[in-house]
mmCIF file of C-alpha atoms in Angstrom:
data_model
loop_
_atom_site.group_PDB
_atom_site.id
_atom_site.type_symbol
_atom_site.label_atom_id
_atom_site.label_comp_id
_atom_site.label_asym_id
_atom_site.label_seq_id
_atom_site.Cartn_x
_atom_site.Cartn_y
_atom_site.Cartn_z
ATOM 1 C CA UNK R 1 21.927 220.859 -41.393
ATOM 2 C CA UNK R 2 18.930 221.352 -43.692
ATOM 3 C CA UNK R 3 17.236 223.638 -41.102
ATOM 4 C CA UNK R 4 20.120 226.092 -41.520
ATOM 5 C CA UNK R 5 19.685 226.004 -45.308
ATOM 6 C CA UNK R 6 15.917 226.358 -44.971
ATOM 7 C CA UNK R 7 16.397 229.526 -42.912
ATOM 8 C CA UNK R 8 18.912 230.850 -45.446
ATOM 9 C CA UNK R 9 16.539 230.032 -48.316
ATOM 10 C CA UNK R 10 13.602 231.889 -46.748
ATOM 11 C CA UNK R 11 15.732 234.907 -45.806
ATOM 12 C CA UNK R 12 16.928 235.061 -49.420
ATOM 13 C CA UNK R 13 13.380 234.584 -50.760
ATOM 14 C CA UNK R 14 11.940 237.382 -48.607
ATOM 15 C CA UNK R 15 14.867 239.684 -49.409
ATOM 16 C CA UNK R 16 14.432 239.143 -53.152
ATOM 17 C CA UNK R 17 10.681 239.730 -52.862
ATOM 18 C CA UNK R 18 11.330 242.999 -51.041
ATOM 19 C CA UNK R 19 13.985 244.197 -53.500
ATOM 20 C CA UNK R 20 11.787 243.262 -56.468
ATOM 21 C CA UNK R 21 8.691 245.030 -55.182
ATOM 22 C CA UNK R 22 9.939 248.057 -53.276
ATOM 23 C CA UNK R 23 9.460 251.487 -54.740
ATOM 24 C CA UNK R 24 12.564 252.696 -52.888
ATOM 25 C CA UNK R 25 15.664 253.218 -54.987
ATOM 26 C CA UNK R 26 18.544 251.122 -53.664
ATOM 27 C CA UNK R 27 21.731 252.514 -55.245
ATOM 28 C CA UNK R 28 23.881 249.363 -55.010
ATOM 29 C CA UNK R 29 21.165 247.250 -56.646
ATOM 30 C CA UNK R 30 20.272 249.869 -59.270
ATOM 31 C CA UNK R 31 23.840 250.100 -60.596
ATOM 32 C CA UNK R 32 23.971 246.395 -61.491
ATOM 33 C CA UNK R 33 22.439 245.308 -64.791
ATOM 34 C CA UNK R 34 18.856 244.218 -64.024
ATOM 35 C CA UNK R 35 19.145 240.843 -65.775
ATOM 36 C CA UNK R 36 22.285 240.062 -63.744
ATOM 37 C CA UNK R 37 20.243 240.697 -60.583
ATOM 38 C CA UNK R 38 17.666 238.141 -61.738
ATOM 39 C CA UNK R 39 20.314 235.631 -62.809
ATOM 40 C CA UNK R 40 22.233 235.810 -59.514
ATOM 41 C CA UNK R 41 19.077 235.784 -57.383
ATOM 42 C CA UNK R 42 17.580 232.707 -59.025
ATOM 43 C CA UNK R 43 20.859 230.799 -59.188
ATOM 44 C CA UNK R 44 21.238 231.410 -55.453
ATOM 45 C CA UNK R 45 17.622 230.459 -54.774
ATOM 46 C CA UNK R 46 17.994 227.193 -56.698
ATOM 47 C CA UNK R 47 21.141 226.205 -54.798
ATOM 48 C CA UNK R 48 19.642 227.072 -51.402
ATOM 49 C CA UNK R 49 16.355 225.345 -52.238
ATOM 50 C CA UNK R 50 18.285 222.226 -53.249
ATOM 51 C CA UNK R 51 20.327 222.253 -50.052
ATOM 52 C CA UNK R 52 17.264 222.907 -47.891
ATOM 53 C CA UNK R 53 14.886 220.440 -49.550
ATOM 54 C CA UNK R 54 16.958 217.633 -51.051
ATOM 55 C CA UNK R 55 13.867 215.446 -51.415
ATOM 56 C CA UNK R 56 12.262 217.728 -54.026
ATOM 57 C CA UNK R 57 12.736 216.778 -57.652
ATOM 58 C CA UNK R 58 14.568 219.084 -60.032
ATOM 59 C CA UNK R 59 11.308 219.702 -61.919
ATOM 60 C CA UNK R 60 9.488 220.654 -58.709
ATOM 61 C CA UNK R 61 12.247 223.104 -57.764
ATOM 62 C CA UNK R 62 12.173 224.638 -61.253
ATOM 63 C CA UNK R 63 8.371 224.951 -61.132
ATOM 64 C CA UNK R 64 8.413 226.572 -57.675
ATOM 65 C CA UNK R 65 11.091 229.094 -58.606
ATOM 66 C CA UNK R 66 9.513 229.976 -61.954
ATOM 67 C CA UNK R 67 6.172 230.489 -60.177
ATOM 68 C CA UNK R 68 7.955 232.811 -57.741
ATOM 69 C CA UNK R 69 9.551 234.674 -60.659
ATOM 70 C CA UNK R 70 6.195 235.077 -62.404
ATOM 71 C CA UNK R 71 4.615 236.268 -59.156
ATOM 72 C CA UNK R 72 7.280 238.973 -58.907
ATOM 73 C CA UNK R 73 6.608 240.106 -62.479
ATOM 74 C CA UNK R 74 2.838 240.194 -61.944
ATOM 75 C CA UNK R 75 3.245 242.257 -58.759
ATOM 76 C CA UNK R 76 5.680 244.604 -60.534
ATOM 77 C CA UNK R 77 3.070 245.241 -63.240
ATOM 78 C CA UNK R 78 0.937 247.000 -60.610
ATOM 79 C CA UNK R 79 3.771 249.005 -59.017
ATOM 80 C CA UNK R 80 4.409 252.496 -60.427
ATOM 81 C CA UNK R 81 7.854 252.687 -61.997
ATOM 82 C CA UNK R 82 8.118 248.904 -62.387
ATOM 83 C CA UNK R 83 7.277 246.708 -65.379
ATOM 84 C CA UNK R 84 6.220 243.155 -66.198
ATOM 85 C CA UNK R 85 9.032 241.651 -68.284
ATOM 86 C CA UNK R 86 9.288 238.236 -69.844
ATOM 87 C CA UNK R 87 13.002 238.930 -70.319
ATOM 88 C CA UNK R 88 13.287 238.950 -66.528
ATOM 89 C CA UNK R 89 11.703 235.497 -66.443
ATOM 90 C CA UNK R 90 14.234 234.364 -69.067
ATOM 91 C CA UNK R 91 17.044 235.702 -66.850
ATOM 92 C CA UNK R 92 15.460 233.852 -63.893
ATOM 93 C CA UNK R 93 15.436 230.666 -65.988
ATOM 94 C CA UNK R 94 19.093 231.034 -66.961
ATOM 95 C CA UNK R 95 19.952 231.550 -63.285
ATOM 96 C CA UNK R 96 18.029 228.395 -62.376
ATOM 97 C CA UNK R 97 19.812 226.431 -65.130
ATOM 98 C CA UNK R 98 23.239 227.545 -63.911
ATOM 99 C CA UNK R 99 22.132 226.813 -60.337
ATOM 100 C CA UNK R 100 21.286 223.252 -61.402
ATOM 101 C CA UNK R 101 24.782 222.808 -62.839
ATOM 102 C CA UNK R 102 26.509 224.328 -59.799
ATOM 103 C CA UNK R 103 24.461 222.199 -57.391
ATOM 104 C CA UNK R 104 25.137 219.050 -59.457
ATOM 105 C CA UNK R 105 28.892 219.729 -59.386
ATOM 106 C CA UNK R 106 28.739 220.398 -55.638
ATOM 107 C CA UNK R 107 26.907 217.109 -55.009
ATOM 108 C CA UNK R 108 29.353 215.215 -57.215
ATOM 109 C CA UNK R 109 32.288 216.678 -55.261
ATOM 110 C CA UNK R 110 30.586 216.028 -51.912
ATOM 111 C CA UNK R 111 29.876 212.375 -52.747
ATOM 112 C CA UNK R 112 33.426 211.778 -53.940
ATOM 113 C CA UNK R 113 34.811 213.379 -50.758
ATOM 114 C CA UNK R 114 32.595 211.156 -48.605
ATOM 115 C CA UNK R 115 33.591 208.098 -50.603
ATOM 116 C CA UNK R 116 37.302 208.971 -50.317
ATOM 117 C CA UNK R 117 37.082 209.411 -46.530
ATOM 118 C CA UNK R 118 35.422 206.000 -46.043
#
């Protein structure tokens, strides 16, 4: 099952990288508040990363995703029409934090369902 989540994680990662670094205007994405885009993207990335790589510690997952977020901001600094923004990294961090909570609740539910079916 983790292979499926690994594929989903990398598809999401590459898609976010593209959307964050393209100079093309994508109307659906542009009409959503930018910080909401970051929040949703990084919450989703945290959940998929957790499902794909259960053996990684929470701190390792946070470090990897924050490094990815910083990489996006650094690349955006060099793209005309884009900016480096620490507020985007804050939105990424909030998304990761909510992702941690959602994944924790999912795992708690999953364990109780397994226990109940035994």
